[in-house]
Coordinates of C-alpha atoms and ligand atoms in Angstrom, one line a residue:
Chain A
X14 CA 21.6 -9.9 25.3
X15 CA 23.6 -7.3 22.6
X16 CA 21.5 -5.6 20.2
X17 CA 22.6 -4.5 17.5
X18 CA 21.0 -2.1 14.8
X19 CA 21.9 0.5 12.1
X20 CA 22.6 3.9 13.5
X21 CA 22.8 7.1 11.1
X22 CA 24.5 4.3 8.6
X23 CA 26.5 2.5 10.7
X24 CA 26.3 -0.3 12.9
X25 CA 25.6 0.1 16.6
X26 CA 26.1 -2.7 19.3
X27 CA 24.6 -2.2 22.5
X28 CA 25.8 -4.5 25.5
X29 CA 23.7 -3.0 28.2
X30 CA 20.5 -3.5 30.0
X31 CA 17.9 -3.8 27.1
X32 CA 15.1 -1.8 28.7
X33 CA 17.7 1.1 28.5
X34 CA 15.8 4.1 26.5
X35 CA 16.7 4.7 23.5
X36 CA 17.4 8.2 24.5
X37 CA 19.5 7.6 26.9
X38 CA 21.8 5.4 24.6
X39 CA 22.0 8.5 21.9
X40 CA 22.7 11.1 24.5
X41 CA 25.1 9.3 27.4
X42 CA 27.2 7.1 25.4
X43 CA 26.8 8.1 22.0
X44 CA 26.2 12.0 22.8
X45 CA 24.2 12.3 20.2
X46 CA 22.4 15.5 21.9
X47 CA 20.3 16.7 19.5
X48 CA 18.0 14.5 20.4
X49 CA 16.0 16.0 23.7
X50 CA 14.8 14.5 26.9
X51 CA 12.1 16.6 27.8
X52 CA 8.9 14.8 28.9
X53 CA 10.0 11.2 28.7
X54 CA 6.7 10.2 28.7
X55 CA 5.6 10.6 25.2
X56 CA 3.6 13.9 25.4
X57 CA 6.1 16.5 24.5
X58 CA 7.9 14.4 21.0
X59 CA 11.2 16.8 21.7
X60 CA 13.0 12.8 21.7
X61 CA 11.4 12.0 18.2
X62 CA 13.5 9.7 16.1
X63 CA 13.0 8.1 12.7
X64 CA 13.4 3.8 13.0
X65 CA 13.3 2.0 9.5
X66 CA 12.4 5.7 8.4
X67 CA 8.6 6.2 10.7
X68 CA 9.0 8.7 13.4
X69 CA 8.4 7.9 17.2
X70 CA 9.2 8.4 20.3
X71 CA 13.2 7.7 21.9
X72 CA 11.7 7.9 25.2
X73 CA 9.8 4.8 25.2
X74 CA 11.4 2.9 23.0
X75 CA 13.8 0.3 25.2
X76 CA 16.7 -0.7 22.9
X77 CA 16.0 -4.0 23.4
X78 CA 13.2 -4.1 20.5
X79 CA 15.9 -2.6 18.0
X80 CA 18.1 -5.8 16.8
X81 CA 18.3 -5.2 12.9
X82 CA 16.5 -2.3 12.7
X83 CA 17.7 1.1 11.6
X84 CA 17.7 4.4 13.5
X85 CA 17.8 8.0 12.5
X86 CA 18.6 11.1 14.6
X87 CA 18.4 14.3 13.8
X88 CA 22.5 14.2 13.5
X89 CA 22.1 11.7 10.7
X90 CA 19.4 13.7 9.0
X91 CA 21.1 16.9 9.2
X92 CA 23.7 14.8 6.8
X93 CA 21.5 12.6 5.0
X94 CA 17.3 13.8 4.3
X95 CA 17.0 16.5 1.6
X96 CA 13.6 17.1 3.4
X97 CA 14.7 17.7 6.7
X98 CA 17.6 19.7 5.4
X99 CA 14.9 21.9 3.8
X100 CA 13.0 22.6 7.3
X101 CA 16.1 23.4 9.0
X102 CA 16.6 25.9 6.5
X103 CA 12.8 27.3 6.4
X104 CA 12.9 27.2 10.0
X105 CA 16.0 29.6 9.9
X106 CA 14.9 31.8 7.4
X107 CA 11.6 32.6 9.0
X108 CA 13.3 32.9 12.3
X109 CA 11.3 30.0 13.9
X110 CA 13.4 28.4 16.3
X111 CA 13.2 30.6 20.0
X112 CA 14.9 28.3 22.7
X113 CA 14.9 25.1 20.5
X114 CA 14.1 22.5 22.6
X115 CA 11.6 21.6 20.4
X116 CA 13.2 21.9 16.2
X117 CA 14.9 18.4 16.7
X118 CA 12.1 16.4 17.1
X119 CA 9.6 18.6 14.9
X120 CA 12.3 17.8 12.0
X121 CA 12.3 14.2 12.6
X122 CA 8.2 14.3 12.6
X123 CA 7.8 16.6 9.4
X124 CA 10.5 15.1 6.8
X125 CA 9.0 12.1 6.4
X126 CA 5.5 14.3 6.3
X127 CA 7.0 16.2 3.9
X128 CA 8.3 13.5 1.8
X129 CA 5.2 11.4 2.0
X130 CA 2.5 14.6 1.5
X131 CA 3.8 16.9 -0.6
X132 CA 0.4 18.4 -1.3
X133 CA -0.7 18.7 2.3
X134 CA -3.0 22.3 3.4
X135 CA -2.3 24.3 6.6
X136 CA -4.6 21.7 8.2
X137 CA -3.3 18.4 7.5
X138 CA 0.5 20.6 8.7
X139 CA -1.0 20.8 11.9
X140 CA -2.4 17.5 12.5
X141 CA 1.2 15.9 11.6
X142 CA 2.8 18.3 14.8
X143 CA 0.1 17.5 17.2
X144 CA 3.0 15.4 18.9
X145 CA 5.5 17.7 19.2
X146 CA 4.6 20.5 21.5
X147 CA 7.1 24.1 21.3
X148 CA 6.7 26.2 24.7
X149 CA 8.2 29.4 23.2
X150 CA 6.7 30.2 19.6
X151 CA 3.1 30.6 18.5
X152 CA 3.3 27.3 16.2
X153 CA 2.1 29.8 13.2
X154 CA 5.5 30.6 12.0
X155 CA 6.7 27.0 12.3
X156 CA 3.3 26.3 10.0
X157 CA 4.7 29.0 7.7
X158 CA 8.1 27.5 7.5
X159 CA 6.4 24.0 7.0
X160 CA 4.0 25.6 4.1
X161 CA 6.9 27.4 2.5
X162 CA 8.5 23.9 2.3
X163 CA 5.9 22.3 0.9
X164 CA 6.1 25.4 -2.0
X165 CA 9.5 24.7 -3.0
X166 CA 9.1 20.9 -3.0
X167 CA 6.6 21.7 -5.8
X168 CA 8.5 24.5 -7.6
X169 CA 11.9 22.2 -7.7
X170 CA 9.6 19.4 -8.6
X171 CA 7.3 20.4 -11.2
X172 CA 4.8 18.7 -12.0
X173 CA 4.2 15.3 -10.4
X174 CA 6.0 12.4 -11.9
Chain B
X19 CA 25.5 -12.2 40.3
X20 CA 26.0 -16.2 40.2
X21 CA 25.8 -18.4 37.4
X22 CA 24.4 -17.8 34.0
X23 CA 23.0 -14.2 34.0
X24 CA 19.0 -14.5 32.8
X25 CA 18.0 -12.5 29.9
X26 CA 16.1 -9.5 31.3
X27 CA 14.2 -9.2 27.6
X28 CA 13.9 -12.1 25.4
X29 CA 11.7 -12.0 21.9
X30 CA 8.9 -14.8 21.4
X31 CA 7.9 -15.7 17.9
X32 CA 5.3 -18.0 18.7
X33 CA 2.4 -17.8 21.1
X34 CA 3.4 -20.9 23.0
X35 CA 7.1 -19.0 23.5
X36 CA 5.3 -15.9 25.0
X37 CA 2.7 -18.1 27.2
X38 CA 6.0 -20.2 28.4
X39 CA 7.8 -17.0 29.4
X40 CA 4.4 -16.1 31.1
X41 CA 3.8 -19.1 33.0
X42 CA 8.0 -18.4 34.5
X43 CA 7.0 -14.9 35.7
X44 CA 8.0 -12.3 33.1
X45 CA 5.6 -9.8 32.0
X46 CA 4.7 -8.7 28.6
X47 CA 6.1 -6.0 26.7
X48 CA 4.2 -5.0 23.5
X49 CA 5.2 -1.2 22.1
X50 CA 6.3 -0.2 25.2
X51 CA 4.5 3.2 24.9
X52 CA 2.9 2.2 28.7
X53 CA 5.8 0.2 30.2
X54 CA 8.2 2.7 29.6
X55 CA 6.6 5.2 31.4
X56 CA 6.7 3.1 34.7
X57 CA 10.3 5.0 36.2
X58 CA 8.1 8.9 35.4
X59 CA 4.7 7.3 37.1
X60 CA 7.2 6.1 40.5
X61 CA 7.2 2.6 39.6
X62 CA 10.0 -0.4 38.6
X63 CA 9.7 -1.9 35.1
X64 CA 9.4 -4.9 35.4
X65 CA 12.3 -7.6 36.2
X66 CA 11.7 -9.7 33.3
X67 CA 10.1 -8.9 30.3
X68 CA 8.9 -10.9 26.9
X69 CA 7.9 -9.4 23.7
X70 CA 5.2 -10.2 21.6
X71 CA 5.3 -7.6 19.1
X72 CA 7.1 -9.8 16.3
X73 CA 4.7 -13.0 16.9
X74 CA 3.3 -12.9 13.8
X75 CA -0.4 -14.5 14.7
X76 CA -0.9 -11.6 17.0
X77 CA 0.1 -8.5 14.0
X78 CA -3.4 -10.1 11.9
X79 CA -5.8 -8.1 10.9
X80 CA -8.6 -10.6 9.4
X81 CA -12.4 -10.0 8.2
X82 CA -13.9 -13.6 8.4
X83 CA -17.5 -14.5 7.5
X84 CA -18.8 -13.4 10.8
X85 CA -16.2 -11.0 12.6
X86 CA -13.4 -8.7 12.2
X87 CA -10.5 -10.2 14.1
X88 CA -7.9 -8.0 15.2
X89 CA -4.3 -9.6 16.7
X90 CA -3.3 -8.0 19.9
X91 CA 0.2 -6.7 18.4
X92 CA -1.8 -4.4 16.1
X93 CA -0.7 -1.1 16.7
X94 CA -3.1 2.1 16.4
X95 CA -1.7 2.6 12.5
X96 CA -2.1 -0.8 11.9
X97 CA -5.3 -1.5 12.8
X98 CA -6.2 2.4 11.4
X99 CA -4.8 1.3 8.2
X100 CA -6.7 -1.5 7.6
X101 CA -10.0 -1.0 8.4
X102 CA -10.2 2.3 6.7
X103 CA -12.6 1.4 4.2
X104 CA -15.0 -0.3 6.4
X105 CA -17.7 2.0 7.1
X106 CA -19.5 0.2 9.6
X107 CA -16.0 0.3 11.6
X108 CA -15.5 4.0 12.2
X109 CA -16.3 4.1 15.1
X110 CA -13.3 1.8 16.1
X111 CA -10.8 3.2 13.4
X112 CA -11.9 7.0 14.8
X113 CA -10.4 5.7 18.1
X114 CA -7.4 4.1 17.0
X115 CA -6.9 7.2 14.5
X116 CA -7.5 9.7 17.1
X117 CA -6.0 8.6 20.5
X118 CA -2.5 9.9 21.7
X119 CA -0.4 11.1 19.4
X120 CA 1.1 10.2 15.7
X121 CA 4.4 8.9 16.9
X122 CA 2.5 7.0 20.0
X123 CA 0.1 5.5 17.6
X124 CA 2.9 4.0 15.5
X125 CA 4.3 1.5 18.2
X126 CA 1.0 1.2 20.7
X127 CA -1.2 -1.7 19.9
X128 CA -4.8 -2.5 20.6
X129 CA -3.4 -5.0 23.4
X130 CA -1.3 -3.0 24.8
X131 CA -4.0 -0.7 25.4
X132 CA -6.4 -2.8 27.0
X133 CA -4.0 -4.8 28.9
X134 CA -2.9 -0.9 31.3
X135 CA -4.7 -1.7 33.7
X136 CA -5.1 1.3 36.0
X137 CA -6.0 3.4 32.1
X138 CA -9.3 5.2 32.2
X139 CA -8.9 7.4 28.7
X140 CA -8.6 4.5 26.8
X141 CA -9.7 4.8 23.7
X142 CA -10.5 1.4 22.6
X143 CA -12.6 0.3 25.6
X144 CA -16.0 2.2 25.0
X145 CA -15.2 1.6 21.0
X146 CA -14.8 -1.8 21.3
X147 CA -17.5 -2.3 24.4
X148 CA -20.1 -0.4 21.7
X149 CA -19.3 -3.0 19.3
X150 CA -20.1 -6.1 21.0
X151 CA -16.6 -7.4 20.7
X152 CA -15.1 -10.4 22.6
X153 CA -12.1 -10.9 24.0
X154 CA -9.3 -13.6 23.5
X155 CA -7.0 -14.8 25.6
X156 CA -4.5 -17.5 26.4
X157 CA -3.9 -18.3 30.0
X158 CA -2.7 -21.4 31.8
X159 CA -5.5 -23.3 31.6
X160 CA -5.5 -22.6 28.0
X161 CA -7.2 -20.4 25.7
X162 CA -10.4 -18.4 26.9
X163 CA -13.1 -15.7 25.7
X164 CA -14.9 -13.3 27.4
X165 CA -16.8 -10.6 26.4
X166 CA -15.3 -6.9 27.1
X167 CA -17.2 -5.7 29.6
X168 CA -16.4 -8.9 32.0
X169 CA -12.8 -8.4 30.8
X170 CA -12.3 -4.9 31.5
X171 CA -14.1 -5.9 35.2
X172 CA -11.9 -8.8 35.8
X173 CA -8.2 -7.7 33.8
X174 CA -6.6 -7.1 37.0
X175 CA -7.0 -10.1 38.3
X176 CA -6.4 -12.0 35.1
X177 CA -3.6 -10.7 33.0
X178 CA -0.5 -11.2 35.3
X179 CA -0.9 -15.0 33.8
X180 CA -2.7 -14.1 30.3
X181 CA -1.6 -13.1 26.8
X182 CA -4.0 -11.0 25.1
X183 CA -4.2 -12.6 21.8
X184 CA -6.8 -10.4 19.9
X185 CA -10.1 -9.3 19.9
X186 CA -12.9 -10.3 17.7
X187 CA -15.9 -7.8 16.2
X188 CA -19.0 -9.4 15.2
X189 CA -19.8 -8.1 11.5
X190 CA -23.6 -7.6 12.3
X191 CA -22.4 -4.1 13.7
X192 CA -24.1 -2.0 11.1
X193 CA -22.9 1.6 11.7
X194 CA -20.4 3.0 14.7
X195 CA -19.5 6.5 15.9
X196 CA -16.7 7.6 18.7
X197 CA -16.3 11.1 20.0
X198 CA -13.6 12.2 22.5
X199 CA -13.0 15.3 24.3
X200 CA -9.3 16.4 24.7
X201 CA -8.7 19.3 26.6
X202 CA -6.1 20.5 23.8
X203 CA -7.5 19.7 20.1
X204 CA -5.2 16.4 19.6
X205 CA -2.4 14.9 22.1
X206 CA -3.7 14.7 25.2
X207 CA -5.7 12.2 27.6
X208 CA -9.8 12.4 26.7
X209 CA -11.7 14.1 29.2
X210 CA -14.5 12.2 28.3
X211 CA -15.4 9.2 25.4
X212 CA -18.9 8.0 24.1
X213 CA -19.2 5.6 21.5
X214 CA -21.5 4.2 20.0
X215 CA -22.8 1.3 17.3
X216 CA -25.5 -0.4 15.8
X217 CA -25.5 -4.2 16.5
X218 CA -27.8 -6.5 14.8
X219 CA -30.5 -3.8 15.3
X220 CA -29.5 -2.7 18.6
X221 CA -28.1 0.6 19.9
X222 CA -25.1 0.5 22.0
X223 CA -23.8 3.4 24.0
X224 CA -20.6 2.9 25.8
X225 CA -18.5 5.7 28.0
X226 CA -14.9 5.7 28.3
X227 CA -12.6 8.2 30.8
X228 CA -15.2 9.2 32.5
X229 CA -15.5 6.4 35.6
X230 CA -12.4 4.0 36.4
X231 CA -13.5 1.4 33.9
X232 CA -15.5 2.2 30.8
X233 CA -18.8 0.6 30.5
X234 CA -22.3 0.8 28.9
X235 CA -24.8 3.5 29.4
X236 CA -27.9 0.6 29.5
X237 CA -30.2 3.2 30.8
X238 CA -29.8 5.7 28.0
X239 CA -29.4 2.7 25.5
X240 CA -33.0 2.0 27.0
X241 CA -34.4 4.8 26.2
X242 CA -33.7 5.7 23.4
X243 CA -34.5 2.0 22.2
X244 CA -37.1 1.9 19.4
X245 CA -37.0 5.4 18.7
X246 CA -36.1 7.8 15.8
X247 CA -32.6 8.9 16.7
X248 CA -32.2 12.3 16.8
X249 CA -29.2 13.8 18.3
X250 CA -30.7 16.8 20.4
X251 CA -33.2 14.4 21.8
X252 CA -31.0 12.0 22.8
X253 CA -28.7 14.5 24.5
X254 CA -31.8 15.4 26.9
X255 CA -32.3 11.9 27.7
X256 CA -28.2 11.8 28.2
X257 CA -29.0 14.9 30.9
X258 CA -31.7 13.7 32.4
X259 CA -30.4 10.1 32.8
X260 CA -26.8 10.7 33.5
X261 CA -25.8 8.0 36.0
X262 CA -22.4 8.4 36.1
X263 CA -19.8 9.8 39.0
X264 CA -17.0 11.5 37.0
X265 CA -13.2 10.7 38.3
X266 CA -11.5 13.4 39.5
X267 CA -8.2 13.6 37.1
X268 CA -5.3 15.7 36.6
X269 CA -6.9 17.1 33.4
X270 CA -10.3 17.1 34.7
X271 CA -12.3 17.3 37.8
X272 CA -15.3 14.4 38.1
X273 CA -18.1 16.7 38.1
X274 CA -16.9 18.0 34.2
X275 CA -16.6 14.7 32.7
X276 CA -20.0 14.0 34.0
X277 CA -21.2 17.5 33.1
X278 CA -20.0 17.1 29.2
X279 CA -21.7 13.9 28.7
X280 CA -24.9 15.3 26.9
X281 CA -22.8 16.9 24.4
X282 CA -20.7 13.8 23.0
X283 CA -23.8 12.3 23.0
X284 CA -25.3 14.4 20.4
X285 CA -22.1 14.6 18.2
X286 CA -21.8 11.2 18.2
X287 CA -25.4 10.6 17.8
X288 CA -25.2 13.0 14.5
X289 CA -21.7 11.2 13.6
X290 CA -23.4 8.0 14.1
X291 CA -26.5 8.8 11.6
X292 CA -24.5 10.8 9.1
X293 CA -22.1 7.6 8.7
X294 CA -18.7 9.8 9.7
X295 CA -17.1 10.1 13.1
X296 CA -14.1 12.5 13.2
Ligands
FAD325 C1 1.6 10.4 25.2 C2 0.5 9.3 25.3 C3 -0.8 9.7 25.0 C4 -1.8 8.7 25.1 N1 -3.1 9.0 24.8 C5 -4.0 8.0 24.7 C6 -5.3 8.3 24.2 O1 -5.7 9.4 24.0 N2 -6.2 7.2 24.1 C7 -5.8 6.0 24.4 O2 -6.6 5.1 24.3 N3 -4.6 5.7 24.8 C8 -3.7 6.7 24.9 N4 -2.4 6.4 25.4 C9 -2.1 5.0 25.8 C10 -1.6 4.1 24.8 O3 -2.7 3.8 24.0 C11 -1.0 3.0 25.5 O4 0.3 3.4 26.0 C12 -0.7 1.9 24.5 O5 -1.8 1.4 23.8 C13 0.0 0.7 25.2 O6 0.3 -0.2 24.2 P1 1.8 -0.8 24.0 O7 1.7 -1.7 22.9 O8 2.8 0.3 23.9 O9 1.8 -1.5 25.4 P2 3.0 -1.8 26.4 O10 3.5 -0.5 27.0 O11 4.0 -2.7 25.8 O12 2.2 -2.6 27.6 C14 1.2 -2.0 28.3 C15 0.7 -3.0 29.4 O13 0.0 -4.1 28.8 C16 0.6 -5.3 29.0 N5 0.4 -6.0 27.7 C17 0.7 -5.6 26.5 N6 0.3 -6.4 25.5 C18 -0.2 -7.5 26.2 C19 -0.8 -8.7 25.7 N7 -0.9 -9.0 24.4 N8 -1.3 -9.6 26.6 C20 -1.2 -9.3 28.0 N9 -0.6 -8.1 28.4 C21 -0.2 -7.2 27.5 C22 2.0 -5.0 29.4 O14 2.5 -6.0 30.2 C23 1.8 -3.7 30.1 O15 1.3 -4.0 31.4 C24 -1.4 7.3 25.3 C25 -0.1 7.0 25.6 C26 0.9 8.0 25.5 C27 2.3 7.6 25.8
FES326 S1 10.8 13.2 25.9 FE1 10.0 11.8 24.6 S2 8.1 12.6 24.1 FE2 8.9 14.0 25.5
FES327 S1 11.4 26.9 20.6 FE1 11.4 26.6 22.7 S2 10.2 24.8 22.9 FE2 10.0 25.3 20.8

């Protein structure tokens, strides 16, 4: 069995075993290594990903259930996703990032959260990272850096349209 | 290898594809959220595997005259999604809106869930034990029903040859509640689950995570039968009539699960009157 699917734009064939990770595709043959391998059990979200644009989890996703789909990594949003462009930035500014382990995947969880939400409180922040856990920082800042996105979305878009 | 290599993963579209690829030995793979986890838990996935999650009959999500029916290849969102705005349903969409995380939510499904069969903290159990729902399956005798209770006592023994196909909730559930425990706020395993509905004019109380296999509290749903629910009453009858022996857990020791009982029961008694569960 080959699957094939969309990867950061362009087309990925996969000959191997299709119960192989997704993870372990991006990082040992396409060394794609911003994605992490942390808990590989879906507690941790360090692996997140964005397929047809939702986030979840590289970790448990075989490769196998991939054929036509398309795939994100933080690589390709890096390039590509105004919003997750803005949170690296934020995250920089406010000095957010300690060992970051964790940024990839809080990226991939909040651009889409950022897109979708653009009015979101402190509250409804929080509730969108309950899947990514960070084992250095306080999560506060990272809140601040999210909430300081949220702020400029609105100042560069005016009003709603 | 000899021969032509079998295909360790193959995609069914129809239920009869999926119960063929049963009946020849390969187990089912849903989201994968459970599965995948067998190399960190010391175990082999399996050989052979067939998906189910593009059978569209199974993805449904249906309100007929007399029940909700819910596919097995309903994820958490799914199902969250579209029940939303049925009130008597919270109880259900609190647990498929609360359990795990986001990203986990967005590829589990309600079969999936039900179908690991060594889970205690599942969510969907107790919710779906409170509500009176039944079960469907196909196996190779052909299709069959059983209520959940007798499913989640005999799954072991049943789902090597059976496809969850979905579950059906009878509509005369009037009003439903679910509170969990974590021992973090969101993300992790529930110490401890009670849910409870309103069926037909009867309360149900069911208790997940805290024994093996969720099941029923009858003697506090006794109890309390007939009477003005109040939710500091019933969480002295919860004390005083606390049956259960708590599991001892990585997250929890037996004796807490048992211990925190009384207080679920009367936030999800006041969730349960005031019409909200969160
Ligand atoms: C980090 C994390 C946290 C979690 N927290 C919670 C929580 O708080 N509450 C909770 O309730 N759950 C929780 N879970 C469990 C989660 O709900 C299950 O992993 C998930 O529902 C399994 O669904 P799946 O579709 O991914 O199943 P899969 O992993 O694909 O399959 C699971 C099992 O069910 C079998 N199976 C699947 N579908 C069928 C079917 N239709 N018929 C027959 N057999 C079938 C498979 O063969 C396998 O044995 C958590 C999981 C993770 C990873
Ligand atoms: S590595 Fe996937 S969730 Fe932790
Ligand atoms: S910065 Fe180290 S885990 Fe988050």
């Amino acid at each position: 069995m080959s699957t094939t699917f969309q990867l950061n734009g362009e087309t990925c064939r996969f000959d191997g075993d299709p119960m192989t990770p997704l993870i372990d595709l991006l990082r040992c043959q396409r060394f794609m290594t911003g994605t992490k391998a942390v808990c590989r059990e879906g507690f941790c979200g360090a692996c997140t990903v964005n397929v047809e644009g939702e986030p979840v989890l590289a970790c448990l996703r075989p490769v196998g259930l991939l054929e036509g789909l398309s795939v994100m990594t933080i690589e390709g949003a890096s390039r590509y996703d105004a919003e997750a462009q803005l949170l690296q930035a934020a995250f920089e500014r406010v000095d957010a990032v300690q060992c970051g382990m964790c940024f990839p995947g809080m990226v991939m969880s909040l651009s889409k959260f950022l897109r979708e939400t653009p009015r979101a409180d402190r509250n409804a922040v929080k509730h969108a990272m309950v899947g990514n856990i960070c084992r250095c920082t306080g999560y506060e800042r990272i809140v601040d850096a999210v909430m300081e996105c949220l702020a400029e979305a609105h100042s560069a878009g005016g009003a709603d349209v | 290898m000899h021969g032509i290599v079998e295909e360790r993963l193959i995609v069914a579209e129809t239920i009869e594809e999926a119960r063929d690829a049963l009946r020849q030995g390969r187990a089912v793979l849903a989201g994968g959220s459970w599965v995948m986890r067998a190399p960190v838990r010391g175990q082999a996935l399996p050989e052979r595997l067939v998906s189910v999650g593009r059978i569209a009959a199974l993805s449904r999500v249906e309100v007929e005259e007399n029940e909700y029916v819910i596919g097995a290849a309903v994820t958490h969102f799914a199902l969250t999604e579209a029940l939303r705005d049925v009130p008597q349903l919270t109880g259900l969409v609190t647990a498929a809106a609360t359990s795990a995380n986001p990203a986990v939510r967005r590829v589990a499904t309600l079969g999936g869930n039900l179908c690991c069969v060594d889970f205690a903290a599942s969510d969907f159990a107790p919710a779906l034990l409170a509500c009176g729902a039944l079960v469907y399956l196909e196996t190779a005798q052909g299709p069959a029903t059983l209520p959940m209770a007798e499913f989640l006592a005999r799954r072991a023994e049943v789902l090597p040859r059976a496809l969850l196909t979905g579950v059906r909730v009878p509509r005369s559930v009037r009003a439903s509640a679910h509170q969990r425990l974590p021992m973090r706020k969101a993300g992790d395993y529930p110490v401890a689950i009670v849910s409870m509905a309103i069926c037909g004019g009867e309360l149900h109380i069911a208790v997940g995570s805290v024994e093996p296999i969720a099941r029923r509290w009858t003697v506090l749903e006794q109890a309390l039968d007939g009477r003005t629910l109040n939710p500091e009453r019933a969480a002295e009858l919860a004390a005083t009539l606390n049956d259960f022996k708590g599991r001892d857990g990585i997250e929890a020791d037996g004796w807490y699960r048992r211990e925190v009982l009384p207080a679920l029961v009367r936030r999800c008694t006041a969730a349960l009157l005031s019409g909200e569960s969160k």
